[in-house]
Short mmCIF file of C-alpha atoms in Angstrom, two decimals:
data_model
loop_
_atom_site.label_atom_id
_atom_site.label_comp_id
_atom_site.label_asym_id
_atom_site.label_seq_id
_atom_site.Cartn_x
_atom_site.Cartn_y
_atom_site.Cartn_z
CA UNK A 26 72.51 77.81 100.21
CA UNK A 27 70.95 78.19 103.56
CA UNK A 28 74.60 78.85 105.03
CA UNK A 29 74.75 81.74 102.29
CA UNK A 30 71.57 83.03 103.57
CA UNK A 31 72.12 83.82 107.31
CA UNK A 32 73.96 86.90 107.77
CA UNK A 33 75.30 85.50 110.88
CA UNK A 34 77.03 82.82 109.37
CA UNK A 35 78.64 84.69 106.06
CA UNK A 36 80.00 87.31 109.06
CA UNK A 37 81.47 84.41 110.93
CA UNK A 38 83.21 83.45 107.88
CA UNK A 39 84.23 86.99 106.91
CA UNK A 40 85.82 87.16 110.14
CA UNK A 41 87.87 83.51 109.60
CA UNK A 42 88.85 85.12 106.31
CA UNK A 43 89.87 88.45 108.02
CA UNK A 44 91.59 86.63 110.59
CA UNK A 45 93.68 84.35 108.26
CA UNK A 46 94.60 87.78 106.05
CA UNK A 47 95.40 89.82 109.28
CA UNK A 48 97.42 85.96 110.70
CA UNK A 49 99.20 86.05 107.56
CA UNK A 50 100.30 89.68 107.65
CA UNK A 51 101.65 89.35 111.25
CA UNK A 52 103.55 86.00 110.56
CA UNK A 53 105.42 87.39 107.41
CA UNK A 54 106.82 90.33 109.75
CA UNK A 55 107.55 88.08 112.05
CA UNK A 56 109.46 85.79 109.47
CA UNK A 57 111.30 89.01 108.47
CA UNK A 58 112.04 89.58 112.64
CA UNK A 59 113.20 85.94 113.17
CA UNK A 60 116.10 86.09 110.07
CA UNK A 61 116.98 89.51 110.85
CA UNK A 62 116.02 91.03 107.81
CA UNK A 63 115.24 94.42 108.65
CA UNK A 64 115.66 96.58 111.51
CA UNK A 65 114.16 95.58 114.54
CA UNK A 66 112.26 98.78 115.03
CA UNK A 67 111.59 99.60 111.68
CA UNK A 68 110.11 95.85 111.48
CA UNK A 69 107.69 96.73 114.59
CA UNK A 70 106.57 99.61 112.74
CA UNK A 71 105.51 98.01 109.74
CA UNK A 72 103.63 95.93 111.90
CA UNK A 73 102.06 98.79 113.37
CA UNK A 74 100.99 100.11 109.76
CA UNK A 75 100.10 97.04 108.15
CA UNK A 76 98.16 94.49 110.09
CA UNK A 77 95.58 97.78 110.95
CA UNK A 78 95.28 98.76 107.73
CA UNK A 79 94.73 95.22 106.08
CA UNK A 80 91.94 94.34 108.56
CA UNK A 81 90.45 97.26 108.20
CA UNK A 82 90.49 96.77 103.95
CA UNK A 83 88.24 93.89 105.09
CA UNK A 84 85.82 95.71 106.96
CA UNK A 85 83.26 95.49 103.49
CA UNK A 86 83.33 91.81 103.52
CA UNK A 87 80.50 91.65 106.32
CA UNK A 88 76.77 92.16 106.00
CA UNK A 89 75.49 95.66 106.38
CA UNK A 90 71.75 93.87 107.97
CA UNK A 91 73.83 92.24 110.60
CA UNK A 92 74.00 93.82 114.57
CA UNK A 93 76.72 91.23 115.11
CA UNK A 94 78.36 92.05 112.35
CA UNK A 95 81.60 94.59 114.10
CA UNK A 96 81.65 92.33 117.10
CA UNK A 97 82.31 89.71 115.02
CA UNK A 98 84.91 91.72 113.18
CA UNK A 99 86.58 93.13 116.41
CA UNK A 100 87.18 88.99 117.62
CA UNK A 101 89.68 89.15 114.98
CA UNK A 102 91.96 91.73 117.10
CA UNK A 103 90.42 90.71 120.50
CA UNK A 104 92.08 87.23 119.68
CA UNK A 105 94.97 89.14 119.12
CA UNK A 106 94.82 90.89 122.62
CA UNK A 107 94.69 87.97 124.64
CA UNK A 108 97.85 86.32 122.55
CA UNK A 109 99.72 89.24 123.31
CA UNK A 110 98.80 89.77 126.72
CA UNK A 111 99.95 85.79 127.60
CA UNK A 112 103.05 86.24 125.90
CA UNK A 113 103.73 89.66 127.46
CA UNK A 114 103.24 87.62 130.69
CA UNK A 115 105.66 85.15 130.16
CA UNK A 116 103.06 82.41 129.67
CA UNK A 117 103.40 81.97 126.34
CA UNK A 118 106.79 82.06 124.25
CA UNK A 119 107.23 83.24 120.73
CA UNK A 120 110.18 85.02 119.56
CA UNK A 121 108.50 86.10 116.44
CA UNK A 122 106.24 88.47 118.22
CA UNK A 123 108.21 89.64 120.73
CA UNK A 124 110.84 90.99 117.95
CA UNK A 125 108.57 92.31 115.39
CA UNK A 126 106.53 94.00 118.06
CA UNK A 127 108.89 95.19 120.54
CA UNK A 128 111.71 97.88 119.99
CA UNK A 129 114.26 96.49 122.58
CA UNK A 130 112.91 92.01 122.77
CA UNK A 131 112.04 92.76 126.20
CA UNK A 132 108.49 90.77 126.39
CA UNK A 133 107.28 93.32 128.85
CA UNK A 134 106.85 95.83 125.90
CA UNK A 135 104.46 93.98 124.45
CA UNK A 136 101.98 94.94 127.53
CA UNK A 137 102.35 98.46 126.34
CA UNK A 138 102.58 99.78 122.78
CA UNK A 139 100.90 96.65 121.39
CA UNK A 140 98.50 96.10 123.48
CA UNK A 141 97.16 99.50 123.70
CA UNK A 142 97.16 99.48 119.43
CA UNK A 143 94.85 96.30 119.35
CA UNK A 144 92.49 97.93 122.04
CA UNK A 145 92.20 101.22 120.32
CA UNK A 146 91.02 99.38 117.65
CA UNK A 147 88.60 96.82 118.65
CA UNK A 148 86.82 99.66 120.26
CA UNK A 149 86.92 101.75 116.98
CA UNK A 150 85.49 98.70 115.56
CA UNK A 151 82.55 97.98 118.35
CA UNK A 152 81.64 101.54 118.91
CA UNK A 153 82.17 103.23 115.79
CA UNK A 154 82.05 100.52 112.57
CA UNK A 155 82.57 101.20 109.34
CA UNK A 156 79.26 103.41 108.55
CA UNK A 157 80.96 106.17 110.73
CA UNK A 158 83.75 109.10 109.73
CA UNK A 159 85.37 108.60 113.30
CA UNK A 160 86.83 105.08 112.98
CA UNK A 161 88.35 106.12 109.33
CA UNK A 162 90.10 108.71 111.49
CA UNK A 163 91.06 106.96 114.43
CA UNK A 164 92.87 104.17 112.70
CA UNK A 165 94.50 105.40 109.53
CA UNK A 166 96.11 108.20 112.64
CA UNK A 167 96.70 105.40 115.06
CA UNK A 168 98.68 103.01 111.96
CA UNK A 169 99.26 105.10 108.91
CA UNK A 170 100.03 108.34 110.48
CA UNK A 171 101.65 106.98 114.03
CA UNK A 172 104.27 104.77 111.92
CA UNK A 173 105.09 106.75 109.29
CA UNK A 174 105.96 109.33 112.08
CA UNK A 175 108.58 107.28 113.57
CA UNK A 176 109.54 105.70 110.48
CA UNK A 177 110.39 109.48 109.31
CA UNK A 178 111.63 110.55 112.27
CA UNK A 179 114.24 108.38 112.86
CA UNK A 180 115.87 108.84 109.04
CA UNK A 181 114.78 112.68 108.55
CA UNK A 182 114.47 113.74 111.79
CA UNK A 183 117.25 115.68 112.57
CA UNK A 184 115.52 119.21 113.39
CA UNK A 185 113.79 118.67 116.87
CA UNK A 186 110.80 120.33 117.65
CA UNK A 187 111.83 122.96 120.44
CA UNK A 188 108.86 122.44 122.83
CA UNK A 189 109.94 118.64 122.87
CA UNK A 190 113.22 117.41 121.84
CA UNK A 191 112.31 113.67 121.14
CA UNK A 192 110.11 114.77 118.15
CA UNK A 193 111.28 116.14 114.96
CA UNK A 194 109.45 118.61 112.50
CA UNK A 195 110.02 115.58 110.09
CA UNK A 196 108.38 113.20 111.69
CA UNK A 197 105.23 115.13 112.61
CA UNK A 198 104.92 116.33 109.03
CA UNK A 199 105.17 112.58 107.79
CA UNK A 200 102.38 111.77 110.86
CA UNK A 201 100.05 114.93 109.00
CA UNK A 202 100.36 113.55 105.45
CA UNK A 203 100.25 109.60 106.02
CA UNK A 204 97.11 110.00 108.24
CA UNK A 205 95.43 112.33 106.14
CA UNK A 206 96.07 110.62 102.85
CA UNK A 207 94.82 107.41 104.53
CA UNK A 208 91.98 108.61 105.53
CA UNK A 209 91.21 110.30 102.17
CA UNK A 210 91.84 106.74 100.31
CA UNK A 211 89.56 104.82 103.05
CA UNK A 212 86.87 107.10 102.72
CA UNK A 213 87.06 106.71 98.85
CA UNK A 214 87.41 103.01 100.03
CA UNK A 215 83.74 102.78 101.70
CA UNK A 216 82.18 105.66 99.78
CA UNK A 217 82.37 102.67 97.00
CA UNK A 218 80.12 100.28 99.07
CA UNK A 219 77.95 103.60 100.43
CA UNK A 220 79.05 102.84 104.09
CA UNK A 221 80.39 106.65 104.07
CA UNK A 222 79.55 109.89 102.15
CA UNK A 223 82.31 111.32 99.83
CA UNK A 224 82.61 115.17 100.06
CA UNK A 225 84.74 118.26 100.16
CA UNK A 226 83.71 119.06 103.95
CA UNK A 227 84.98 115.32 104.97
CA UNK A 228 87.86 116.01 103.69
CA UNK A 229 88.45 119.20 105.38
CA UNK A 230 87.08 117.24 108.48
CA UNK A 231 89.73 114.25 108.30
CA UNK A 232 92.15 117.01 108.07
CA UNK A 233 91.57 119.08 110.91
CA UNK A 234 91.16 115.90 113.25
CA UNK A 235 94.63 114.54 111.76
CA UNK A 236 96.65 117.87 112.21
CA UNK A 237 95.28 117.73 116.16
CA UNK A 238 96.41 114.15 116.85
CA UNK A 239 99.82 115.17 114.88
CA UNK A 240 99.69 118.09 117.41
CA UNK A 241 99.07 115.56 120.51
CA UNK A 242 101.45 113.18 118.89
CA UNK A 243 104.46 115.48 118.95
CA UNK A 244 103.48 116.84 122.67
CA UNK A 245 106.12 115.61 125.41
CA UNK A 246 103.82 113.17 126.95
CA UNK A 247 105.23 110.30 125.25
CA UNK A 248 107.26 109.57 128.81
CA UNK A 249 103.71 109.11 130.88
CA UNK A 250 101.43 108.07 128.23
CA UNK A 251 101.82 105.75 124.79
CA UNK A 252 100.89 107.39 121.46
CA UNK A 253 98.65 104.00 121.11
CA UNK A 254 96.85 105.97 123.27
CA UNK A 255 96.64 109.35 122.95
CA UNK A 256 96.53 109.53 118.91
CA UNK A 257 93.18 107.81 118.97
CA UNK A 258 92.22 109.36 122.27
CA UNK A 259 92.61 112.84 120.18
CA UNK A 260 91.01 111.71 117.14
CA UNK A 261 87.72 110.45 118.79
CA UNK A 262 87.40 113.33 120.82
CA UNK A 263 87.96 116.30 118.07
CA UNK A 264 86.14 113.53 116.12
CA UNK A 265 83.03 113.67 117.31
CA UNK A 266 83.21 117.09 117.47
CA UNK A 267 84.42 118.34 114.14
CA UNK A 268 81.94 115.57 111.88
CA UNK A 269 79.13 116.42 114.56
CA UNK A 270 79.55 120.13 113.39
CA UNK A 271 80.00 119.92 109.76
CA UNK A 272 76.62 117.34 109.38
CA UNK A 273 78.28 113.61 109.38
CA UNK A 274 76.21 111.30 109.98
CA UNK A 275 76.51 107.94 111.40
CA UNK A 276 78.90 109.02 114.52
CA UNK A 277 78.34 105.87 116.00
CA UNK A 278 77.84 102.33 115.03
CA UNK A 279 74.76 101.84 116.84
CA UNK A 280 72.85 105.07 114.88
CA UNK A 281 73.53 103.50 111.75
CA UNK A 282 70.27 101.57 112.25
CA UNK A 283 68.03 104.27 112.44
CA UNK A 284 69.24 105.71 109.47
CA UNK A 285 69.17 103.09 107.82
CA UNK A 286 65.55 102.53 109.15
CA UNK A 287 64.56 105.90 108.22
CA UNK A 288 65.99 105.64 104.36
CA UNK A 289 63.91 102.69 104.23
CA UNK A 290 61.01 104.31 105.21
CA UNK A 291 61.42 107.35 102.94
CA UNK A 292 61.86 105.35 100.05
CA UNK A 293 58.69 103.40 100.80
CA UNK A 294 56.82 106.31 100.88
CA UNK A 295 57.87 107.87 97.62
CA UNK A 296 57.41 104.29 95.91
CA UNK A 297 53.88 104.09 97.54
CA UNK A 298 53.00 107.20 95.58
CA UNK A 299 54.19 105.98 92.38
CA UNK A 300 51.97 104.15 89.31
CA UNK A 301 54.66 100.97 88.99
CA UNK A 302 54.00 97.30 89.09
CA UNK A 303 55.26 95.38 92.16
CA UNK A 304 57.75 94.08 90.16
CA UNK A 305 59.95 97.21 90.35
CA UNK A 306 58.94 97.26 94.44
CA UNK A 307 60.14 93.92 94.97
CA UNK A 308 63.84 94.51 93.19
CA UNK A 309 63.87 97.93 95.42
CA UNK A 310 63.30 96.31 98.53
CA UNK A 311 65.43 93.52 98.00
CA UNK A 312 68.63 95.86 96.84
CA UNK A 313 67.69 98.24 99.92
CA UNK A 314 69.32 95.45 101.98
CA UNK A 315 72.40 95.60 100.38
CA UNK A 316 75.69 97.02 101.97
CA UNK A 317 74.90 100.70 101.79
CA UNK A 318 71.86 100.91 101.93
CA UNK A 319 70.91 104.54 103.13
CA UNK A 320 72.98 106.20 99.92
CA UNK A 321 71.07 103.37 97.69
CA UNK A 322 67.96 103.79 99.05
CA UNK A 323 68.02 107.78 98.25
CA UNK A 324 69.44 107.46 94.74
CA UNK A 325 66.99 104.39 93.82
CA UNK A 326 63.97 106.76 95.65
CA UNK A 327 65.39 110.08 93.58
CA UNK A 328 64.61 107.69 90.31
CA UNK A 329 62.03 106.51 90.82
CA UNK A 330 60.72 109.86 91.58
CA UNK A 331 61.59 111.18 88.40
CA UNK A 332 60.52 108.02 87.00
CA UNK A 333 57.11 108.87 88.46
CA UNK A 334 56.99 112.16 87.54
CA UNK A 335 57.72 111.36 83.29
CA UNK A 336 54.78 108.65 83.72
CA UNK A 337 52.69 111.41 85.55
CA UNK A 338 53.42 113.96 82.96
CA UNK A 339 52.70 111.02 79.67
CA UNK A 340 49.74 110.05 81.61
CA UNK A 341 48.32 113.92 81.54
CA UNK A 342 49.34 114.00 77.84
CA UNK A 343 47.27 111.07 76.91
CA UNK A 344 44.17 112.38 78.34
CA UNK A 345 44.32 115.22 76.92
CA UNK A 346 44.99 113.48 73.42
CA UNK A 347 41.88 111.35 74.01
CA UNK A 348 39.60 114.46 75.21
CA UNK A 349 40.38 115.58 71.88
CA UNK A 350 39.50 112.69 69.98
CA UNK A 351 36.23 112.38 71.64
CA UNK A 352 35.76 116.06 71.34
CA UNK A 353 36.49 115.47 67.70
CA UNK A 354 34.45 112.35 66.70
CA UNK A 355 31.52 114.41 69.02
CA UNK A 356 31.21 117.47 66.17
CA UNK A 357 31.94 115.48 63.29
CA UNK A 358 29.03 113.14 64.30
CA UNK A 359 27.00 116.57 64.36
#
């Protein structure tokens, strides 16, 4: 039980669990790219979509009262980086990554596109975490909405853009709608643990930050610099801007504390100022330290407000039942 107890622990063993989903993802792709099953390139970019999307659907299973919590997380891909980087070297050999991964099997690639991909997203992990808009939009652009784009492309693309002729109208639509719809669904996702809020003006927000890295996506820059790197690149920076100017809270990872802190705080206060037993104080203080707890902490404080303010009222109307009693019993003993 004591195991179950330290949050440092049940994140190390989130992050074995996340590891072994995000292992098994990569070695069934890699199956597919060692029997030829699929395209080569179409194979790499289910990869791309996949393995970033499945870790990320595991982002829940750690504590929310936890500081190690995302570094722990971001081992999972930083594990990753280093594997990559020795096989992109020539140190270590595996076929089965260097097909599913690479569009041409030259291992060199792999020291690219790939590795670029896992670093975008440990760092959306470390800086940004879960509790923050900007790492829903950096990585459902970076894997939903960079390989649908080529995935769409390549079948549909046959009108070019004219300002570059490697990118199609197709495929930057397909980048716009598969980012965007992503990021809708994974901010639905964490809305349901209360790591993010779930409003109209997010969704207008994820928008506007997925049409500009669709924008950067299709620029002709692809030659000098990987879309690994600029799609993210765009989405933090109009990120940060965009969810800083419509309200968002929670930019980065490391202000989730204070809010958190401040919640807490708030919710104290309005439970201080309430008539109810300690037993009701002792169930609100443990649940406050549940994943999400700023969004808990406000709806538990908001009823046990009201709950304060019926007692309050039923309190008032007893008195004045028992001033009239008294008031009563007063005359008739006169």
């Amino acid at each position: 039980m004591w195991i179950l107890e330290s949050p440092l622990l049940r994140d190390a063993g989130a992050a074995v669990l996340t590891g072994a989903t995000a292992l098994a993802v990569l070695r069934f792709w890699e199956e597919v790219g060692n029997r030829a099953l699929l395209d080569q390139k179409l194979c790499r970019k289910l990869v791309h979509i996949t393995v970033g999307l499945v870790y990320f659907l595991m982002w829940p299973l750690f504590s929310a009262d936890d500081v190690y919590a995302p570094f722990l997380a971001s081992l999972v891909i930083a594990f990753n980086i280093i594997k990559v980087t020795l096989i992109g070297l020539g140190i270590v050999k595996d076929d089965g990554v260097i097909n599913s991964m690479t569009r041409n099997g030259d291992r060199r690639e792999l020291l690219k596109g790939p590795l670029y991909y896992a670093c975008a997203i440990t760092l959306a992990t470390v800086i940004f975490w879960r509790t923050s808009p900007i790492s829903i939009a950096v990585i459902c652009n970076l894997c939903a909405g960079d390989g649908v784009a080529d995935i769409a492309g390549r079948r549909f693309g046959h009108v070019k853009l004219p300002y570059n002729p490697d990118k199609s109208y197709a495929g930057s639509i397909a980048m716009f709608l598969a980012g965007f719809l992503a990021s809708i669904l994974y901010m639905c996702y964490f809305h349901l643990f209360g790591f993010v809020e779930e409003s109209w003006s997010m969704v207008i927000t994820f928008g506007v930050t997925t049409l500009a890295a669709a924008i950067v996506e299709s620029l002709p820059i692809s030659t000098r610099l990987d879309d690994n790197l600029t799609v993210p690149l765009a989405s933090v920076l109009l990120g940060v801007l965009v969810f800083y100017y419509t309200g968002a809270r929670n930019l980065c990872c490391m202000s989730a504390d204070s809010s958190d802190i401040s919640a807490l705080v708030q919710n104290q206060m309005v439970l201080d100022s309430l008539p109810v037993s300690d037993e009701p104080r002792e169930h609100c203080a443990s649940s406050a330290l549940q994943p999400g707890t700023v969004m808990r902490a406000r709806s538990h404080a908001c009823q046990m407000a009201k709950q304060g303010k019926e007692k309050t009222k039923l309190a008032t109307l007893n008195m004045g039942r028992k001033k009239k009693r008294r008031k009563r019993l007063k005359q008739s003993a006169a």
